[in-house]
Short mmCIF file of C-alpha atoms in Angstrom, two decimals:
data_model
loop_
_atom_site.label_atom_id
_atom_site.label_comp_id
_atom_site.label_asym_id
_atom_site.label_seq_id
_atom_site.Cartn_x
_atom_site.Cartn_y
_atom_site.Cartn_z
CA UNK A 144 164.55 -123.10 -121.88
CA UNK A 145 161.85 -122.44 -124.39
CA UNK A 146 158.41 -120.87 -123.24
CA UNK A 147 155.05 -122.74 -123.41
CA UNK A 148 151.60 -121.99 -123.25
CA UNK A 149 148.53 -123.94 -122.23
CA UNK A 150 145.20 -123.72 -121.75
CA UNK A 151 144.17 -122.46 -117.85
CA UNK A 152 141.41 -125.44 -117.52
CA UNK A 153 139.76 -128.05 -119.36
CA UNK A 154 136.92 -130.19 -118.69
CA UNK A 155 137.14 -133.86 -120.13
CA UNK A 156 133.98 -136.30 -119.51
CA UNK A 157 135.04 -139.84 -117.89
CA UNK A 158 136.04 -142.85 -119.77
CA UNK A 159 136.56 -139.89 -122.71
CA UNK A 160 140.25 -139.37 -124.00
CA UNK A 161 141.42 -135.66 -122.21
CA UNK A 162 143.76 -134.06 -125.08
CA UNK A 163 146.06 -131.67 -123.33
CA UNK A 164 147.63 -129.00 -125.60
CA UNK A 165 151.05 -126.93 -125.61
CA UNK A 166 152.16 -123.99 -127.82
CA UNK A 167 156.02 -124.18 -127.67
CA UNK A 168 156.78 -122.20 -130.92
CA UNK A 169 160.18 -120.78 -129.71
CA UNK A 170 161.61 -124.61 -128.66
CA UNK A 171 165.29 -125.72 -130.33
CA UNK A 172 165.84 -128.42 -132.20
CA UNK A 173 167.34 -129.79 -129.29
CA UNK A 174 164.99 -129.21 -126.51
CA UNK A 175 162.53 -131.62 -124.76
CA UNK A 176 159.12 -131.70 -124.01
CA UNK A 177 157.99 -132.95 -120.45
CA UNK A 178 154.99 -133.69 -119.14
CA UNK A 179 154.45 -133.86 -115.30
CA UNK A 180 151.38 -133.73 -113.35
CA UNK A 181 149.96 -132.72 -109.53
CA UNK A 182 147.31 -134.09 -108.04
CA UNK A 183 145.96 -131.88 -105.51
CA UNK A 184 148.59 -131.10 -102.98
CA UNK A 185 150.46 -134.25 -103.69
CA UNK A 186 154.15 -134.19 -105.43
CA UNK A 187 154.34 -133.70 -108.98
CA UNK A 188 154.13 -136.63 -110.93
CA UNK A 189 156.21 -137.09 -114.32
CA UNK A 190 153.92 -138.43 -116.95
CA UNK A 191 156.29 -138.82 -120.31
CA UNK A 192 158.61 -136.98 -122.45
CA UNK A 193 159.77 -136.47 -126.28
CA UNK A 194 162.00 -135.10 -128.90
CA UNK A 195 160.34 -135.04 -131.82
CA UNK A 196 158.89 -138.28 -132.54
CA UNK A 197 155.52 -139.48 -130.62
CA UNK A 198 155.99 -141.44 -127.65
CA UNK A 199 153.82 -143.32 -125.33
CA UNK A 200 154.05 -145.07 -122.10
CA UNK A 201 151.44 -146.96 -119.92
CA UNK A 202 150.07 -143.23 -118.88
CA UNK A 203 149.49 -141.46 -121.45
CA UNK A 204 150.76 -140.47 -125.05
CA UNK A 205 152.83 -137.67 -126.56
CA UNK A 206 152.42 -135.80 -130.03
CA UNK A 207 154.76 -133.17 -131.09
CA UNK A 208 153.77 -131.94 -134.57
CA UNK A 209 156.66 -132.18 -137.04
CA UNK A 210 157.76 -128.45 -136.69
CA UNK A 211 157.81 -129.23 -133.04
CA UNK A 212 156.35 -125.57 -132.06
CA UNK A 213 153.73 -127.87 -130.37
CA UNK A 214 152.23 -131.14 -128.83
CA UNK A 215 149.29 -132.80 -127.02
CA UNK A 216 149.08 -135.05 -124.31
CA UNK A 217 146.64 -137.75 -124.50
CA UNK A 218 144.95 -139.67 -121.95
CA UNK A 219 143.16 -142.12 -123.65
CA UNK A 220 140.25 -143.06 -120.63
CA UNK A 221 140.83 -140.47 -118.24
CA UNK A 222 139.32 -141.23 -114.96
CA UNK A 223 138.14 -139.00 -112.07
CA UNK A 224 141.92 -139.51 -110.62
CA UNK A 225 143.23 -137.85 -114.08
CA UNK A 226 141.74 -134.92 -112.31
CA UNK A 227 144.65 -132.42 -112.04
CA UNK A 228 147.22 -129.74 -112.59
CA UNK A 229 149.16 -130.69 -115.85
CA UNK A 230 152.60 -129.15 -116.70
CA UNK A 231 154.14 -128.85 -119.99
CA UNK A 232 157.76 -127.92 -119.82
CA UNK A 233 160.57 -127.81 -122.12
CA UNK A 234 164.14 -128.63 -121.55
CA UNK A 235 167.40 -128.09 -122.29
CA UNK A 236 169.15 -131.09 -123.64
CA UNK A 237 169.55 -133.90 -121.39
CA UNK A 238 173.78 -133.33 -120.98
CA UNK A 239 173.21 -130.19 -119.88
CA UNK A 240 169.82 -130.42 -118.27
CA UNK A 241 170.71 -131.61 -114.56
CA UNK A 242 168.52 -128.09 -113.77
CA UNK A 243 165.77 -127.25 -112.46
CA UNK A 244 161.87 -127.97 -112.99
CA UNK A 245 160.30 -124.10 -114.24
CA UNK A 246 156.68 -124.76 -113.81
CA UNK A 247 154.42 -123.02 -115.47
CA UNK A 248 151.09 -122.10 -114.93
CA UNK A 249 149.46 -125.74 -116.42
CA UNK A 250 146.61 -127.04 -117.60
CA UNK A 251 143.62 -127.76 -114.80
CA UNK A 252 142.28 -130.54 -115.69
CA UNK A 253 138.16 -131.56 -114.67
CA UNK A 254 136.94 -135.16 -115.04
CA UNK A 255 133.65 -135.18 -114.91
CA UNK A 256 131.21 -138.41 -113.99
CA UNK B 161 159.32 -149.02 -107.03
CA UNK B 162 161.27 -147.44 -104.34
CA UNK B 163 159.82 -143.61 -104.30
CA UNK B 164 161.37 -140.59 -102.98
CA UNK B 165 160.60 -140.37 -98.77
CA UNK B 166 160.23 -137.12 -97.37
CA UNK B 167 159.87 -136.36 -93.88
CA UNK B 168 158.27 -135.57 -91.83
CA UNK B 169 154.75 -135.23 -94.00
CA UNK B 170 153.43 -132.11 -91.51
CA UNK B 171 155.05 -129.81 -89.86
CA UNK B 172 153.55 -126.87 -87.22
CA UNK B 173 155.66 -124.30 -86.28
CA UNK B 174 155.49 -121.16 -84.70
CA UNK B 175 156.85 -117.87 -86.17
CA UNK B 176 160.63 -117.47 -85.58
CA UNK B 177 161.31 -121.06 -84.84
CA UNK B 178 163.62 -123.54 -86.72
CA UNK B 179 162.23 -126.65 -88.57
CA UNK B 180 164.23 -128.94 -90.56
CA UNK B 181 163.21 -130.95 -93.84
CA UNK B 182 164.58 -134.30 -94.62
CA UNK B 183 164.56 -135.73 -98.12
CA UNK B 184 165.52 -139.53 -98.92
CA UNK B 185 166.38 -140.03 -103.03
CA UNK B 186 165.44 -142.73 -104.76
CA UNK B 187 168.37 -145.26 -104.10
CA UNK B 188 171.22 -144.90 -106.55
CA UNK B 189 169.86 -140.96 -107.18
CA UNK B 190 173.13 -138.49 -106.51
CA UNK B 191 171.50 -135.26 -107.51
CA UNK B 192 168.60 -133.62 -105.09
CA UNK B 193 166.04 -130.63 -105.46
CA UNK B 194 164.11 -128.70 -103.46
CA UNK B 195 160.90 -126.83 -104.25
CA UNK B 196 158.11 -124.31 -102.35
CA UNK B 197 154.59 -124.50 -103.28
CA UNK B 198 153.00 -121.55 -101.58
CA UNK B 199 149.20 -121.59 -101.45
CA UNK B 200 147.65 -121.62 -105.09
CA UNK B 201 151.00 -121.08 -106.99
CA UNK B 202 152.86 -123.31 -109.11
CA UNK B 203 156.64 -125.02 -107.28
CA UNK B 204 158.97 -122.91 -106.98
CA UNK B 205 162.78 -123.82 -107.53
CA UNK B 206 164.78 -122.91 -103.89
CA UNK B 207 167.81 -125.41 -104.13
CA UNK B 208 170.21 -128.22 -105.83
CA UNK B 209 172.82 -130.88 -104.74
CA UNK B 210 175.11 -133.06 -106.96
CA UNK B 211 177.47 -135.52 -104.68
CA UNK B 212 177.41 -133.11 -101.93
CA UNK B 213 177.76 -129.91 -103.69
CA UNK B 214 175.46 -126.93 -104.30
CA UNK B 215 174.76 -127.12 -107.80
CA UNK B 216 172.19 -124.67 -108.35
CA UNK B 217 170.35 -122.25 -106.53
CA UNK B 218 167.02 -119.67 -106.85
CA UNK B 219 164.61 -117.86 -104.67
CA UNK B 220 165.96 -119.37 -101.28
CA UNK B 221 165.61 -117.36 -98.48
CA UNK B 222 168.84 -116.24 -96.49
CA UNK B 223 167.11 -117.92 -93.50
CA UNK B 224 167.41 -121.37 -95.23
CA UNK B 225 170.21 -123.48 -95.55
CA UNK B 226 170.07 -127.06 -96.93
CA UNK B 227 173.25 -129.92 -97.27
CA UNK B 228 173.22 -132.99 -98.96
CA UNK B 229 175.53 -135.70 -97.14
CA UNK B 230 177.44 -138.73 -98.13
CA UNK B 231 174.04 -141.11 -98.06
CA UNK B 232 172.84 -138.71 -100.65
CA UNK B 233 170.03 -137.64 -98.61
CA UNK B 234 169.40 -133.75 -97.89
CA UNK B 235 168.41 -131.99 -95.42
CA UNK B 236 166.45 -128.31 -95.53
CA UNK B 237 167.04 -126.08 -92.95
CA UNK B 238 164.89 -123.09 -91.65
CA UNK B 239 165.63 -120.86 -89.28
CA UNK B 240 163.53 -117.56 -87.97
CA UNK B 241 160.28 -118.79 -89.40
CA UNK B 242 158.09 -115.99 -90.58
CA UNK B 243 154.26 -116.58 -91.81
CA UNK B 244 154.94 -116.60 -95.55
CA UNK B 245 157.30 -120.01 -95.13
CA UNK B 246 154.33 -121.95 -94.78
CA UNK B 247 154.26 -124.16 -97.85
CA UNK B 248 154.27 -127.31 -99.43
CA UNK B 249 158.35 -128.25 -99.64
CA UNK B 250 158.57 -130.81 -102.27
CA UNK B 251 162.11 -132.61 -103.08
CA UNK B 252 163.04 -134.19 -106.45
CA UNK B 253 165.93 -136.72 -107.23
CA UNK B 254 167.78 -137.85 -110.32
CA UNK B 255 170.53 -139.99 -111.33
CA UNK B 256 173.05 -137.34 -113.61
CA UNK B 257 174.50 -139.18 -116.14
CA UNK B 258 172.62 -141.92 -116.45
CA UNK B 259 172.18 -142.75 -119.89
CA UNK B 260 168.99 -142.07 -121.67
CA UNK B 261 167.25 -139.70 -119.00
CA UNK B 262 167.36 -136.92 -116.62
CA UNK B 263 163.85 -137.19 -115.46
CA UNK B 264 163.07 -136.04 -112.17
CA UNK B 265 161.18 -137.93 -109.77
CA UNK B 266 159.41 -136.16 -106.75
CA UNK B 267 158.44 -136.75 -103.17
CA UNK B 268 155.32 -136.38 -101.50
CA UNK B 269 156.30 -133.10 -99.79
CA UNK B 270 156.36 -131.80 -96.36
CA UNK B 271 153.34 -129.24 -95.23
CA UNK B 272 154.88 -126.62 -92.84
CA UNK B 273 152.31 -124.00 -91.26
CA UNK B 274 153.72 -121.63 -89.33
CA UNK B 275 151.31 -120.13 -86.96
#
Protein backbone atom coordinates (compact mmCIF):
# COMPACT_ATOMS: atom_id res chain seq x y z
CA UNK A 1 0.00 0.00 0.00
CA UNK A 2 1.01 3.49 -0.91
CA UNK A 3 2.54 5.90 1.82
CA UNK A 4 0.80 9.10 3.07
CA UNK A 5 1.63 12.02 4.86
CA UNK A 6 -0.34 14.43 7.01
CA UNK A 7 -0.07 17.15 8.99
CA UNK A 8 0.79 16.18 13.02
CA UNK A 9 -2.13 18.70 14.34
CA UNK A 10 -4.48 21.20 13.26
CA UNK A 11 -6.59 23.58 14.98
CA UNK A 12 -10.09 24.31 13.30
CA UNK A 13 -12.49 27.02 15.11
CA UNK A 14 -16.22 25.61 15.75
CA UNK A 15 -19.03 25.81 13.38
CA UNK A 16 -15.79 26.47 10.79
CA UNK A 17 -15.23 23.74 7.99
CA UNK A 18 -11.78 21.61 9.34
CA UNK A 19 -9.94 20.72 5.86
CA UNK A 20 -7.82 17.70 6.54
CA UNK A 21 -4.96 17.14 4.03
CA UNK A 22 -3.00 13.96 2.62
CA UNK A 23 0.12 13.76 0.40
CA UNK A 24 -0.19 10.29 -1.27
CA UNK A 25 2.10 10.95 -4.33
CA UNK A 26 3.28 7.27 -4.70
CA UNK A 27 -0.68 5.81 -4.75
CA UNK A 28 -1.70 3.40 -8.03
CA UNK A 29 -4.20 3.97 -10.15
CA UNK A 30 -5.92 1.42 -8.39
CA UNK A 31 -5.57 2.18 -4.80
CA UNK A 32 -8.09 3.75 -2.32
CA UNK A 33 -8.16 6.44 -0.09
CA UNK A 34 -9.75 5.91 3.47
CA UNK A 35 -10.54 8.03 5.95
CA UNK A 36 -11.11 6.76 9.57
CA UNK A 37 -11.11 8.59 12.73
CA UNK A 38 -10.48 8.03 16.85
CA UNK A 39 -11.92 9.80 19.27
CA UNK A 40 -9.96 9.67 22.31
CA UNK A 41 -9.54 6.13 23.39
CA UNK A 42 -12.65 5.04 21.64
CA UNK A 43 -12.51 2.56 18.41
CA UNK A 44 -11.64 3.97 15.22
CA UNK A 45 -14.33 5.27 13.36
CA UNK A 46 -14.48 5.00 9.36
CA UNK A 47 -15.46 8.34 7.99
CA UNK A 48 -15.55 7.80 3.89
CA UNK A 49 -13.56 6.57 1.08
CA UNK A 50 -12.66 7.25 -2.79
CA UNK A 51 -11.08 6.37 -6.02
CA UNK A 52 -10.66 9.17 -7.83
CA UNK A 53 -13.75 11.03 -8.06
CA UNK A 54 -15.06 13.23 -4.92
CA UNK A 55 -17.35 11.61 -2.67
CA UNK A 56 -19.41 12.62 0.23
CA UNK A 57 -21.50 11.08 2.82
CA UNK A 58 -23.54 12.54 5.79
CA UNK A 59 -19.91 13.00 7.65
CA UNK A 60 -17.85 14.55 5.80
CA UNK A 61 -16.51 14.99 2.12
CA UNK A 62 -13.63 13.63 0.06
CA UNK A 63 -11.38 15.44 -2.66
CA UNK A 64 -8.72 13.64 -4.45
CA UNK A 65 -7.09 16.02 -6.97
CA UNK A 66 -7.14 14.60 -10.50
CA UNK A 67 -3.50 13.18 -10.39
CA UNK A 68 -4.68 11.54 -7.26
CA UNK A 69 -1.11 12.10 -5.41
CA UNK A 70 -3.50 13.83 -2.90
CA UNK A 71 -6.88 14.70 -1.12
CA UNK A 72 -8.63 16.61 1.69
CA UNK A 73 -11.16 15.73 4.00
CA UNK A 74 -13.75 18.19 4.74
CA UNK A 75 -15.89 18.66 7.61
CA UNK A 76 -18.09 21.21 6.72
CA UNK A 77 -19.26 22.48 10.66
CA UNK A 78 -16.97 20.69 12.72
CA UNK A 79 -18.04 20.58 16.25
CA UNK A 80 -16.10 20.14 19.53
CA UNK A 81 -16.87 16.17 19.02
CA UNK A 82 -14.88 16.46 15.50
CA UNK A 83 -12.13 16.75 18.00
CA UNK A 84 -9.75 13.86 17.10
CA UNK A 85 -7.11 11.63 15.65
CA UNK A 86 -7.75 11.47 11.80
CA UNK A 87 -6.23 8.68 9.59
CA UNK A 88 -5.61 8.81 5.99
CA UNK A 89 -4.81 5.45 4.55
CA UNK A 90 -4.53 4.00 1.23
CA UNK A 91 -5.52 0.64 0.02
CA UNK A 92 -4.99 -1.96 -2.09
CA UNK A 93 -7.88 -2.67 -4.34
CA UNK A 94 -10.93 -3.84 -2.78
CA UNK A 95 -10.53 -7.82 -4.32
CA UNK A 96 -7.51 -8.05 -2.83
CA UNK A 97 -7.81 -5.77 0.15
CA UNK A 98 -9.43 -8.15 2.91
CA UNK A 99 -5.95 -6.84 4.91
CA UNK A 100 -5.18 -5.06 7.41
CA UNK A 101 -5.72 -1.31 8.68
CA UNK A 102 -1.70 0.36 8.62
CA UNK A 103 -2.30 3.42 10.62
CA UNK A 104 -0.32 6.05 10.35
CA UNK A 105 0.63 8.69 12.44
CA UNK A 106 -2.78 11.09 11.57
CA UNK A 107 -3.86 14.25 11.73
CA UNK A 108 -4.80 15.68 15.52
CA UNK A 109 -7.42 17.48 15.12
CA UNK A 110 -8.43 20.75 17.84
CA UNK A 111 -11.92 22.27 17.78
CA UNK A 112 -11.87 25.13 19.42
CA UNK A 113 -15.11 27.12 21.08
CA UNK B 1 -27.21 -0.18 13.37
CA UNK B 2 -25.99 -3.25 14.98
CA UNK B 3 -22.15 -2.27 16.00
CA UNK B 4 -19.34 -4.48 16.70
CA UNK B 5 -19.56 -5.74 20.79
CA UNK B 6 -16.47 -6.29 22.47
CA UNK B 7 -16.08 -7.63 25.79
CA UNK B 8 -15.48 -7.20 28.40
CA UNK B 9 -14.80 -3.12 28.14
CA UNK B 10 -11.93 -3.32 31.21
CA UNK B 11 -9.87 -5.68 32.10
CA UNK B 12 -7.20 -5.78 35.37
CA UNK B 13 -4.81 -8.27 35.44
CA UNK B 14 -1.85 -9.08 37.17
CA UNK B 15 1.53 -9.87 35.53
CA UNK B 16 1.77 -13.52 34.33
CA UNK B 17 -1.90 -14.18 34.37
CA UNK B 18 -4.23 -15.18 31.44
CA UNK B 19 -7.09 -12.87 30.19
CA UNK B 20 -9.20 -13.57 27.32
CA UNK B 21 -10.81 -11.02 24.72
CA UNK B 22 -14.09 -11.61 23.13
CA UNK B 23 -15.13 -9.90 19.93
CA UNK B 24 -18.85 -10.09 18.46
CA UNK B 25 -18.92 -8.94 14.39
CA UNK B 26 -21.39 -7.11 13.07
CA UNK B 27 -24.06 -9.83 12.09
CA UNK B 28 -23.52 -11.26 8.65
CA UNK B 29 -19.49 -10.07 9.05
CA UNK B 30 -17.21 -13.46 8.33
CA UNK B 31 -13.85 -11.80 8.46
CA UNK B 32 -12.39 -10.46 12.08
CA UNK B 33 -9.31 -8.24 13.19
CA UNK B 34 -7.55 -7.59 16.00
CA UNK B 35 -5.52 -4.53 16.94
CA UNK B 36 -3.14 -3.11 20.11
CA UNK B 37 -3.13 0.45 20.90
CA UNK B 38 -0.33 0.86 23.39
CA UNK B 39 -0.28 4.17 25.25
CA UNK B 40 0.13 7.21 22.75
CA UNK B 41 0.78 5.06 19.57
CA UNK B 42 -1.26 4.55 16.65
CA UNK B 43 -3.27 0.50 16.39
CA UNK B 44 -1.27 -1.86 15.75
CA UNK B 45 -2.22 -4.92 13.43
CA UNK B 46 -1.77 -8.43 15.79
CA UNK B 47 -4.32 -10.81 13.98
CA UNK B 48 -6.99 -11.96 11.13
CA UNK B 49 -9.83 -14.56 10.66
CA UNK B 50 -11.83 -15.42 7.47
CA UNK B 51 -14.59 -18.37 8.19
CA UNK B 52 -12.48 -19.75 10.84
CA UNK B 53 -9.13 -19.49 9.39
CA UNK B 54 -6.03 -17.40 10.17
CA UNK B 55 -5.82 -15.17 7.38
CA UNK B 56 -3.25 -12.83 8.29
CA UNK B 57 -0.99 -12.21 10.95
CA UNK B 58 1.70 -9.31 12.42
CA UNK B 59 3.34 -8.31 15.61
CA UNK B 60 1.43 -10.93 17.85
CA UNK B 61 3.13 -12.05 20.66
CA UNK B 62 3.93 -15.91 21.01
CA UNK B 63 1.99 -15.61 24.32
CA UNK B 64 -1.26 -14.83 22.36
CA UNK B 65 -3.41 -17.00 20.61
CA UNK B 66 -6.80 -15.98 19.16
CA UNK B 67 -9.70 -18.43 17.15
CA UNK B 68 -12.57 -17.40 15.41
CA UNK B 69 -15.53 -20.07 15.73
CA UNK B 70 -18.48 -21.08 13.72
CA UNK B 71 -20.76 -17.92 15.15
CA UNK B 72 -18.05 -15.85 13.62
CA UNK B 73 -17.14 -14.38 16.81
CA UNK B 74 -13.33 -14.44 18.06
CA UNK B 75 -11.82 -14.83 20.84
CA UNK B 76 -8.10 -13.31 21.96
CA UNK B 77 -6.18 -15.19 24.15
CA UNK B 78 -3.28 -14.09 26.54
CA UNK B 79 -1.35 -16.00 28.48
CA UNK B 80 1.85 -14.99 30.87
CA UNK B 81 0.87 -11.36 31.01
CA UNK B 82 3.85 -9.10 31.22
CA UNK B 83 3.51 -5.10 31.85
CA UNK B 84 3.87 -3.99 28.23
CA UNK B 85 0.37 -6.02 27.23
CA UNK B 86 -1.50 -3.39 28.75
CA UNK B 87 -3.37 -1.76 25.88
CA UNK B 88 -6.33 -0.81 24.23
CA UNK B 89 -7.36 -4.26 22.07
CA UNK B 90 -9.62 -3.06 19.43
CA UNK B 91 -11.42 -5.70 16.94
CA UNK B 92 -12.65 -4.87 13.40
CA UNK B 93 -15.16 -6.88 11.16
CA UNK B 94 -16.01 -7.02 7.48
CA UNK B 95 -18.10 -8.84 5.15
CA UNK B 96 -15.29 -10.23 2.19
CA UNK B 97 -16.88 -10.23 -0.86
CA UNK B 98 -19.52 -8.21 -0.50
CA UNK B 99 -19.96 -6.18 -3.40
CA UNK B 100 -19.00 -2.59 -3.44
CA UNK B 101 -16.88 -2.45 -0.09
CA UNK B 102 -14.38 -3.84 2.20
CA UNK B 103 -14.67 -1.24 4.82
CA UNK B 104 -13.87 -2.14 8.18
CA UNK B 105 -15.95 -1.42 11.02
CA UNK B 106 -14.47 -1.36 14.65
CA UNK B 107 -15.42 -2.09 18.21
CA UNK B 108 -15.14 -0.11 21.15
CA UNK B 109 -12.10 -2.01 22.48
CA UNK B 110 -11.18 -3.73 25.59
CA UNK B 111 -8.67 -1.76 28.20
CA UNK B 112 -6.37 -4.41 29.81
CA UNK B 113 -3.87 -3.05 32.61
CA UNK B 114 -1.77 -5.36 33.87
CA UNK B 115 -0.46 -4.42 37.20
Amino acid sequence: DAKTTQPTSMDCAEGRAANLPCNHSTISGNEYVYWYRQIHSQGPQYIIHGLKNNETNEMASLIITEDRKSSTLILPHATLRDTAVYYCIVRAPMKTSYDKVIFGPGTSLSVIP
Amino acid sequence: AAGVIQSPRHLIKEKRETATLKCYPIPRHDTVYWYQQGPGQDPQFLISFYEKMQSDKGSIPDRFSAQQFSDYHSELNMSSLELGDSALYFCASVERYRRGTDTQYFGPGTRLTVL
